[in-house]
mmCIF file of C-alpha atoms in Angstrom:
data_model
loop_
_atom_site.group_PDB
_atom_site.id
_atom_site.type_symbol
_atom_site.label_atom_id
_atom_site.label_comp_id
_atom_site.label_asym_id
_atom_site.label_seq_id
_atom_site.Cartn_x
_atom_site.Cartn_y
_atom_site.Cartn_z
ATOM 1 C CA UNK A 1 71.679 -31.224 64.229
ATOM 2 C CA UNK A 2 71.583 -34.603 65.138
ATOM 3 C CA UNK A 3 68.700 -36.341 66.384
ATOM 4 C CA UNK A 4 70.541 -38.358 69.091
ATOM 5 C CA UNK A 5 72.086 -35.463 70.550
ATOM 6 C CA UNK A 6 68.285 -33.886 70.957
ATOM 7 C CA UNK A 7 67.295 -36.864 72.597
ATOM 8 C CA UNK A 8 69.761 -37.270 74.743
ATOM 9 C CA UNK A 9 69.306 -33.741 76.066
ATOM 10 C CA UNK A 10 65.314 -34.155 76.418
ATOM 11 C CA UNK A 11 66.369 -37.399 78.762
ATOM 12 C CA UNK A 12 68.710 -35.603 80.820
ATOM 13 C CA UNK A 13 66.065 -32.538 81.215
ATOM 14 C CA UNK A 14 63.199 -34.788 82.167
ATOM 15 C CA UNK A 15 65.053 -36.929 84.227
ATOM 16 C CA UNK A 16 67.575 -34.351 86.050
ATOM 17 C CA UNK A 17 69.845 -37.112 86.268
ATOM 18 C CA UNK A 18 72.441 -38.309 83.887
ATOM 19 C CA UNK A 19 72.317 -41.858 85.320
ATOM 20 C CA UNK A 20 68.548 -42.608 84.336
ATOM 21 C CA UNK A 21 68.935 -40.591 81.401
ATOM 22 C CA UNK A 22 71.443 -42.979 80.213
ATOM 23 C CA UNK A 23 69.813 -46.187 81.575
ATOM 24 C CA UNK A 24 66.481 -45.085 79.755
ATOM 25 C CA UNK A 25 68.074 -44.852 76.282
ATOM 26 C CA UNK A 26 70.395 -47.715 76.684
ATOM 27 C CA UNK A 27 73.308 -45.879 76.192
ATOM 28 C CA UNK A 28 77.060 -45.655 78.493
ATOM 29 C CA UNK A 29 76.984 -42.707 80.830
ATOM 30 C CA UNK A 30 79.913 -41.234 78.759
ATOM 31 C CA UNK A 31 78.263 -41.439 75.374
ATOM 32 C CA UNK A 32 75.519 -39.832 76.982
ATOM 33 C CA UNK A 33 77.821 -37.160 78.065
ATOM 34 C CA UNK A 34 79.430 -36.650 75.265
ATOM 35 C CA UNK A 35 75.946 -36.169 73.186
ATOM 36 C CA UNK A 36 75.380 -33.131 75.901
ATOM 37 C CA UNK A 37 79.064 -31.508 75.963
ATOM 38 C CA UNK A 38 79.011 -31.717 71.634
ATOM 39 C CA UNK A 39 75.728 -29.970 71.771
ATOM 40 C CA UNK A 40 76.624 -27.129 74.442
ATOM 41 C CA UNK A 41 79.505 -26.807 71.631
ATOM 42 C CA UNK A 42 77.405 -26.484 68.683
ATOM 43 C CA UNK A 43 75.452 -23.785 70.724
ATOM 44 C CA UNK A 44 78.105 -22.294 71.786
ATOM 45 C CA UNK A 45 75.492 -22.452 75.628
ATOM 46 C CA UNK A 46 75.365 -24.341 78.737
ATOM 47 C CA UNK A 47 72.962 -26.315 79.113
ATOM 48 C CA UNK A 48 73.527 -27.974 82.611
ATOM 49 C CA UNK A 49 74.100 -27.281 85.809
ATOM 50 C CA UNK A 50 75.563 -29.948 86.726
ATOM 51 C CA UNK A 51 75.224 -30.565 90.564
ATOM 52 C CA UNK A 52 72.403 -30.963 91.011
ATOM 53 C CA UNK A 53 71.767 -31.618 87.183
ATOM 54 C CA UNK A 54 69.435 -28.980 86.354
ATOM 55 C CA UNK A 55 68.328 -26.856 83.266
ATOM 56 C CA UNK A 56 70.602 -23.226 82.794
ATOM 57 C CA UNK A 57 68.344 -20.661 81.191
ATOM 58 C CA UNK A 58 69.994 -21.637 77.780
ATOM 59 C CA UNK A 59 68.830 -25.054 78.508
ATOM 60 C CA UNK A 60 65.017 -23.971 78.860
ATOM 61 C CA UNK A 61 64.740 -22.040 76.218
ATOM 62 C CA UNK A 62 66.259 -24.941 73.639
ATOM 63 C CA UNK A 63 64.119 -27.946 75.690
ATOM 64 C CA UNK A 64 61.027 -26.498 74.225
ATOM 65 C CA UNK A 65 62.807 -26.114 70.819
ATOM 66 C CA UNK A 66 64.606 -29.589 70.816
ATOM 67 C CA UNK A 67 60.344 -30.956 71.738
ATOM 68 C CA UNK A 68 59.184 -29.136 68.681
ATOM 69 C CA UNK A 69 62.012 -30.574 66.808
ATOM 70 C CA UNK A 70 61.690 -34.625 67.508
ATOM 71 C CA UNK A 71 57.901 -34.122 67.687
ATOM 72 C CA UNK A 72 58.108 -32.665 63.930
ATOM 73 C CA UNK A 73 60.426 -35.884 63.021
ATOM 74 C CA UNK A 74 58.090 -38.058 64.705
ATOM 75 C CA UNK A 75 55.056 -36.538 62.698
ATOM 76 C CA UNK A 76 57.019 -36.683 59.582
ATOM 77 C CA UNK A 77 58.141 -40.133 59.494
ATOM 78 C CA UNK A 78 54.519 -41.179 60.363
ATOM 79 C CA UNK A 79 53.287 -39.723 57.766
ATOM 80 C CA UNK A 80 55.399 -40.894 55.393
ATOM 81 C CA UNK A 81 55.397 -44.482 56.531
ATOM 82 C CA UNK A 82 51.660 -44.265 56.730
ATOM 83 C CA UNK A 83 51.788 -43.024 52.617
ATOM 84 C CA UNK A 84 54.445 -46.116 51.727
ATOM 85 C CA UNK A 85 51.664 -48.489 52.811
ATOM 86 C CA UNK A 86 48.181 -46.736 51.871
ATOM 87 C CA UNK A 87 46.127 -49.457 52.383
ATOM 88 C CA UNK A 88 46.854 -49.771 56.089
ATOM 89 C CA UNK A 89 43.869 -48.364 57.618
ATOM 90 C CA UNK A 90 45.673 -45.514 60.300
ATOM 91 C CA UNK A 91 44.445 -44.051 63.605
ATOM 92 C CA UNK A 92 45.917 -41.525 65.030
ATOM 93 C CA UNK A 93 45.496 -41.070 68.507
ATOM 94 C CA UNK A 94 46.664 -37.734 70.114
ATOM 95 C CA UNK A 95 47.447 -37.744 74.355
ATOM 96 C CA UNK A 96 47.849 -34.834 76.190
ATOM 97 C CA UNK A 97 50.080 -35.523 79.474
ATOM 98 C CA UNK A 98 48.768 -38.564 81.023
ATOM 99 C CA UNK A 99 45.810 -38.610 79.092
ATOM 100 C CA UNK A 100 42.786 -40.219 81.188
ATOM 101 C CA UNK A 101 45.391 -41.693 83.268
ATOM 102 C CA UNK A 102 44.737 -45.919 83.576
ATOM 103 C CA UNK A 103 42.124 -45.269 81.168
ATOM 104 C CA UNK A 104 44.376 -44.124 78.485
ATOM 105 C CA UNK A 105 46.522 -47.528 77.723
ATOM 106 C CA UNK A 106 43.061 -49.721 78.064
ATOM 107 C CA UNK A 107 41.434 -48.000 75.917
ATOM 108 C CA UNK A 108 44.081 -48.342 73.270
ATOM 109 C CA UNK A 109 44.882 -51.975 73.743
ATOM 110 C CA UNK A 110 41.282 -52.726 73.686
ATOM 111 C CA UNK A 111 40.547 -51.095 70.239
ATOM 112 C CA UNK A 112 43.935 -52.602 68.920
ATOM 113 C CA UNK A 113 42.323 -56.231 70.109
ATOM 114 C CA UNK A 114 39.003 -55.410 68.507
ATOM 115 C CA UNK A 115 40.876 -54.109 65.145
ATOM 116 C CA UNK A 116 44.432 -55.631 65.161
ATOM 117 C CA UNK A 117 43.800 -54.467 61.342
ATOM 118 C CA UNK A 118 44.195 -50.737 61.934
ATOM 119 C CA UNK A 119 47.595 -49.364 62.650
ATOM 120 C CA UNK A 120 47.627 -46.931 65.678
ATOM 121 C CA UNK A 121 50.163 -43.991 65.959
ATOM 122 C CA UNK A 122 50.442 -42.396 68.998
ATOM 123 C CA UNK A 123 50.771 -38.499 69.454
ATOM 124 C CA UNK A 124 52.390 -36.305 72.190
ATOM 125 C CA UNK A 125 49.927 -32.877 72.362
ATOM 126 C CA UNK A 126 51.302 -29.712 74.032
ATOM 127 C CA UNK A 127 49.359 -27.458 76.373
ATOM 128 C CA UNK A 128 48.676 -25.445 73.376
ATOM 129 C CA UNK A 129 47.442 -28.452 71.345
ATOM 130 C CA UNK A 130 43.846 -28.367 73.238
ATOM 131 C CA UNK A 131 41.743 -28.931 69.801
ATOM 132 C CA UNK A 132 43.923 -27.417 66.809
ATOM 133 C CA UNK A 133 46.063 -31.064 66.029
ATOM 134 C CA UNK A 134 42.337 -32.475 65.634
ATOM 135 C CA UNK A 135 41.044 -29.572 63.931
ATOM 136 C CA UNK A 136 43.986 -29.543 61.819
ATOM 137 C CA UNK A 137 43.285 -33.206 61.379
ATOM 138 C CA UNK A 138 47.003 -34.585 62.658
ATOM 139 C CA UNK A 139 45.088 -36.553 64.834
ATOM 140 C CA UNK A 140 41.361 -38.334 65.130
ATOM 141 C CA UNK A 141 40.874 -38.548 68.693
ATOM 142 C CA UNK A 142 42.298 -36.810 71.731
ATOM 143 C CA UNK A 143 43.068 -37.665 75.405
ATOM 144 C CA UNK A 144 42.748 -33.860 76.839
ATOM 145 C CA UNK A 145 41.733 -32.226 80.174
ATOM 146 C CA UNK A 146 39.815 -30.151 80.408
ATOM 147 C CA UNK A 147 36.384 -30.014 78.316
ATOM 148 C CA UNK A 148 36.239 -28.872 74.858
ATOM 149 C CA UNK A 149 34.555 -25.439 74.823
ATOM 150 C CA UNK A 150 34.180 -25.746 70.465
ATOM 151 C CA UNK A 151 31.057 -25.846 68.202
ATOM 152 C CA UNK A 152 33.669 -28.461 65.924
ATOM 153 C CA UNK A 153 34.639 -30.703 68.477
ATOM 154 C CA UNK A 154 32.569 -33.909 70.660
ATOM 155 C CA UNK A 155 33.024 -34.561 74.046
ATOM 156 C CA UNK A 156 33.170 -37.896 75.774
ATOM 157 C CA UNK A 157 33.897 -37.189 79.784
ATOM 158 C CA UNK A 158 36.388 -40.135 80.566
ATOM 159 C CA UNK A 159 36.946 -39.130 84.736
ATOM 160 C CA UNK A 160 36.140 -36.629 87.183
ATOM 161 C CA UNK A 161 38.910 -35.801 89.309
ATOM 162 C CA UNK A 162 39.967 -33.418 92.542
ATOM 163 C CA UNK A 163 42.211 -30.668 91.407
ATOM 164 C CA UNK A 164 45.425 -30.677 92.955
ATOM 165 C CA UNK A 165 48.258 -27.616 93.311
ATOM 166 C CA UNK A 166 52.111 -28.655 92.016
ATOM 167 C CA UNK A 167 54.384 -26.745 94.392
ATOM 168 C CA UNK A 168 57.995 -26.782 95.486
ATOM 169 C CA UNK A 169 59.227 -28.731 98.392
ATOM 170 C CA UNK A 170 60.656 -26.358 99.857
ATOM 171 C CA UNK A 171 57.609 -24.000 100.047
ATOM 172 C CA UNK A 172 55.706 -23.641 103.239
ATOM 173 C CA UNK A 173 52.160 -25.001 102.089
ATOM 174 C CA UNK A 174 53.832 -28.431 100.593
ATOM 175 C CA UNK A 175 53.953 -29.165 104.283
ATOM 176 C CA UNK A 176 50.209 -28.965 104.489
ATOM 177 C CA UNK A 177 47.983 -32.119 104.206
ATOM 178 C CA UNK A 178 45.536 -30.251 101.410
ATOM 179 C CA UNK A 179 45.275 -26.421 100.557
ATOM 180 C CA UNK A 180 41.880 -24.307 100.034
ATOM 181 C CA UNK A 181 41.462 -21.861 96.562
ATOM 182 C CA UNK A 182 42.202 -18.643 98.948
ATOM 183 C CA UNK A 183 45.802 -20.461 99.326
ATOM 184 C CA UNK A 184 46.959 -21.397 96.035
ATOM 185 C CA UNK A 185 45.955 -17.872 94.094
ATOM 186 C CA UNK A 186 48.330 -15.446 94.709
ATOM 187 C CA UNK A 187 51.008 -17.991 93.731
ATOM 188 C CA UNK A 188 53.432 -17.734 90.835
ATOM 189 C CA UNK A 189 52.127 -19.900 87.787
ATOM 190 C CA UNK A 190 54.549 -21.555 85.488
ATOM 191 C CA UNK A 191 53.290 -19.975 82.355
ATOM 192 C CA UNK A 192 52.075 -20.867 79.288
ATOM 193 C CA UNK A 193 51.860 -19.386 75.346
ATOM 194 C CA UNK A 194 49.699 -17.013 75.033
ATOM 195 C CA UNK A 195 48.063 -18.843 72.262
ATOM 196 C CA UNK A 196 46.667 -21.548 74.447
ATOM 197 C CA UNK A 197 43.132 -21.902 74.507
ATOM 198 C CA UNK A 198 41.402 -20.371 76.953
ATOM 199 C CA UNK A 199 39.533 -23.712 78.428
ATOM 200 C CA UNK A 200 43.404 -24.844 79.276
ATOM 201 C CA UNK A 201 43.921 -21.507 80.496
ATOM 202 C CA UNK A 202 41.243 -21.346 82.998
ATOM 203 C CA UNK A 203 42.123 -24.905 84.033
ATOM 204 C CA UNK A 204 44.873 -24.135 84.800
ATOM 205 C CA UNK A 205 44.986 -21.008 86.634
ATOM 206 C CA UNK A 206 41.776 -21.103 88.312
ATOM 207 C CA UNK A 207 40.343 -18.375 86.230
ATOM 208 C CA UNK A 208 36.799 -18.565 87.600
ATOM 209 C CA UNK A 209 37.921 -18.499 91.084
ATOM 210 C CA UNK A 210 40.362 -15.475 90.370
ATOM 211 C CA UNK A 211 37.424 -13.700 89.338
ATOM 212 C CA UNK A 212 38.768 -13.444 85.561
ATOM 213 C CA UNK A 213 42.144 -11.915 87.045
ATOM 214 C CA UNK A 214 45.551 -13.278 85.593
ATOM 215 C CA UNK A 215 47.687 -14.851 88.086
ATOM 216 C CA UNK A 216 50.964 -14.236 89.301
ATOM 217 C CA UNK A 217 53.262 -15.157 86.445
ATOM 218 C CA UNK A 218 56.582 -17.439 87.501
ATOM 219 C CA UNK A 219 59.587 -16.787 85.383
ATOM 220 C CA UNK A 220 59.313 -19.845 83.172
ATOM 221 C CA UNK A 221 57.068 -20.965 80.528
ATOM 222 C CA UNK A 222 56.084 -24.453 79.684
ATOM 223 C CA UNK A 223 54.052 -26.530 77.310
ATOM 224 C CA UNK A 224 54.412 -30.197 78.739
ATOM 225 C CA UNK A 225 53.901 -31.408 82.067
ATOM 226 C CA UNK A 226 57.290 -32.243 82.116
ATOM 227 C CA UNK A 227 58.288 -28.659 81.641
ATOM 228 C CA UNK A 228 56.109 -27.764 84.675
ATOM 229 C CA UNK A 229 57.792 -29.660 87.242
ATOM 230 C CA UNK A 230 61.636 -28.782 86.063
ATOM 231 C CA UNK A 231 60.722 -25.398 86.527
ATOM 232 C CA UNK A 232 58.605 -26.560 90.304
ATOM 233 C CA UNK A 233 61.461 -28.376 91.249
ATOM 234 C CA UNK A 234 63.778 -25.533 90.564
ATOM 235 C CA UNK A 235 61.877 -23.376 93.281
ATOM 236 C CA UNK A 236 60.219 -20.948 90.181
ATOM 237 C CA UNK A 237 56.632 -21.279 90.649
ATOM 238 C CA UNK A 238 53.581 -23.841 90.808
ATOM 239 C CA UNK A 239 51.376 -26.083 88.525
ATOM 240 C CA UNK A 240 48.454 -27.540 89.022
ATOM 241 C CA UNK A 241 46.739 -30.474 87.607
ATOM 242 C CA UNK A 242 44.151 -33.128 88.203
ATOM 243 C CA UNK A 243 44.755 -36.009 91.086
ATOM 244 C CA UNK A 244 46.091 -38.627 88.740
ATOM 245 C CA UNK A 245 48.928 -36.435 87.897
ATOM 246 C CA UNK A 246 50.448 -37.338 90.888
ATOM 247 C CA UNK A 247 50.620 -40.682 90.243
ATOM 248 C CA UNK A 248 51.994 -40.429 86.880
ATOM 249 C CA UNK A 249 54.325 -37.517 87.676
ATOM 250 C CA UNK A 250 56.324 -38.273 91.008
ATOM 251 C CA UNK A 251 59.353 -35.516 90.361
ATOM 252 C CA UNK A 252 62.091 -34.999 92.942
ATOM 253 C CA UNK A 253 61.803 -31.815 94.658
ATOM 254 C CA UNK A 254 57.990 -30.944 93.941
ATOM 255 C CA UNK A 255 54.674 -32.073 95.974
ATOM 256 C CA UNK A 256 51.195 -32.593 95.156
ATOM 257 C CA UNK A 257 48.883 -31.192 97.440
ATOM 258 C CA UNK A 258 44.904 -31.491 97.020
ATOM 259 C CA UNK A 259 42.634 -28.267 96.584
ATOM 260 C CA UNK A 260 39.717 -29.222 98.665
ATOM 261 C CA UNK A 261 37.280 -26.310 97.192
ATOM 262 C CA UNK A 262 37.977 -26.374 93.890
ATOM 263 C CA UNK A 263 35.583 -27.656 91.661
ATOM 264 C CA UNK A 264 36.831 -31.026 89.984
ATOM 265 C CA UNK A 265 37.097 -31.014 86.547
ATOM 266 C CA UNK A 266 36.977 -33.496 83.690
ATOM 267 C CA UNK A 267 40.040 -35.355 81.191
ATOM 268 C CA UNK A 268 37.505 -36.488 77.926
ATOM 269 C CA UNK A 269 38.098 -38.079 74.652
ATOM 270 C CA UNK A 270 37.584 -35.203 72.156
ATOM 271 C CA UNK A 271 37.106 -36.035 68.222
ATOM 272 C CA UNK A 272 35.618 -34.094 65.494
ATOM 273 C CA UNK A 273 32.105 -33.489 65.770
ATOM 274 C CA UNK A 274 30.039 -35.973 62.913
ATOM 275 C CA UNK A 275 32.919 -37.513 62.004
ATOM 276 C CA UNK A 276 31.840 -40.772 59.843
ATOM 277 C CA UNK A 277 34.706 -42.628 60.638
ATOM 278 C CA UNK A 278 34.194 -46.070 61.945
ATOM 279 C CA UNK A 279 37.151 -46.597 63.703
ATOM 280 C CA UNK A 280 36.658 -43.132 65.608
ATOM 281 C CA UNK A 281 33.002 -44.045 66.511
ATOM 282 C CA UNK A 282 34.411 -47.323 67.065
ATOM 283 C CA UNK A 283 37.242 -45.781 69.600
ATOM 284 C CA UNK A 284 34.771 -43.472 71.471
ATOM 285 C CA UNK A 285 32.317 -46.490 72.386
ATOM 286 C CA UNK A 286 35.193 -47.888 73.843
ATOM 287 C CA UNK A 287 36.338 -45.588 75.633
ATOM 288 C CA UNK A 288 32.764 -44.277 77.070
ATOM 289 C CA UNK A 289 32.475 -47.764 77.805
ATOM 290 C CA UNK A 290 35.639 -48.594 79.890
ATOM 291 C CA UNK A 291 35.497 -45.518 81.567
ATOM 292 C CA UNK A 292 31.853 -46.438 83.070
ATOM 293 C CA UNK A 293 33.727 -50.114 84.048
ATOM 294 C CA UNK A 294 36.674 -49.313 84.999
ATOM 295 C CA UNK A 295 36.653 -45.029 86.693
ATOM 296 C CA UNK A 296 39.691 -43.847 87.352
ATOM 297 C CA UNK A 297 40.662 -44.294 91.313
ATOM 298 C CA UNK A 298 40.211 -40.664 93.266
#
């Protein structure tokens, strides 16, 4: 299958718009098109609607399958570039969504200032990604929300932020200026594997307010934010997030709306606990550091 064709598709899925997926990989409109029409044929599926562009059920099923595919690649050709040159000191930094929002990209560039010696690779963590790619050791420090309930893993708290509920447009309570908990819990979640860890889970759903309940269940599933709001826009259920998602995430037909009585909850820098690497320790000072100097904005 080839790779252009997958990425095309992935542009034209996050973007709902064949336009800006074009513009965004450099590419005509019609070669763009064609990459989506030759891989509806070798699927023998539609994967558009087209107007408005949005996913078909075909579609959502292979976007999370086309993810897993590039991501492998991506992990592949790392790791055999980082093996062709073995004395390149590597770290490999794993970000969930947004990360710590603003704190995310200074963090980075100010480690890659203070060891222009030590090649970075970035990595793109699923939902279901909470601690396994560090425990599994594809990466040595991780941008997640929210804390790391694990024995294995240290925690460095990075921001504190108001939880906020990712809703339709067209629903009633988008019109509101905030929502309370007793709003937002009998709502349809956009849902996620089952083997997600439970801290995510929780997050996510508002477990502890729910009493321990499962929620409603919308008729998607989703393991990137960006997955979330295609199915939100589409009318299918809600998300919900922390305050800087908003920010990051502005998505035609969805709305953020704060959750004034939720408890706000944490995005930390999780690595493995003890670990004797310098550059990690390194990284977390950093990052503990800019995030006292520079919190993220409520």
């Amino acid at each position: 299958m080839d790779l252009r064709r997958l990425s095309s598709f992935l542009a034209v899925a996050e973007e709902q718009h064949f336009g800006r997926a074009a513009a965004r990989l450099f590419l005509s409109p019609s070669a763009l098109t064609g990459h989506i029409q030759q891989l509806e044929r070798e699927l023998g599926a539609r994967l558009f609607h087209r107007s408005p562009v949005s996913l078909t059920p075909a579609g959502e099923r292979f976007a999370r399958h086309a993810r897993s595919l590039l991501d492998a690649v991506h992990s592949a050709t790392d790791d055999v570039a980082g093996a062709s040159q073995p004395d390149v000191e590597t770290l490999r930094i794993g970000i969930m969504g947004h990360g710590s929002a603003e704190l995310t990209p200074k963090v980075i560039d100010a480690f890659r200032r203070a060891r222009p010696g030590i090649r970075l690779a970035l990595e793109t963590l699923t939902f279901t990604e909470h601690t396994s790619a560090l425990l599994s050791r594809r990466v040595d420090v991780a941008f997640v929300r929210p804390a790391v309930a694990d024995e294995r893993i240290a925690v460095d708290v990075l921001s504190t932020e108001q939880r906020i509920i990712v809703a339709p447009a067209r629903w009633e309570l988008a019109d509101a200026p905030s929502v309370r908990l007793a709003d937002v819990l009998d709502l349809p979640f956009v849902v996620v594997p089952p083997h997600t860890p439970r801290p995510f889970t929780d997050y996510l759903y508002f477990t502890e307010a729910r009493g321990g309940e499962a929620p409603r269940r919308s008729p998607d599933h989703a393991v990137t934010p960006q997955e979330v709001l295609t199915s939100v826009s589409a009318g299918r259920g809600a998300g919900s997030a922390l305050s800087s998602f908003a920010r990051y995430y502005p998505w035609p037909g969805t709305v953020s709306v704060p959750v004034v009585d939720a408890p706000w909850e944490h995005s930390v820098l999780a690595t493995r606990l003890g670990d004797p690497n310098p550059a990690v320790r390194l990284f977390r000072s950093l990052a503990t550091t800019l995030a006292e100097r520079f919190p993220v904005r409520p």
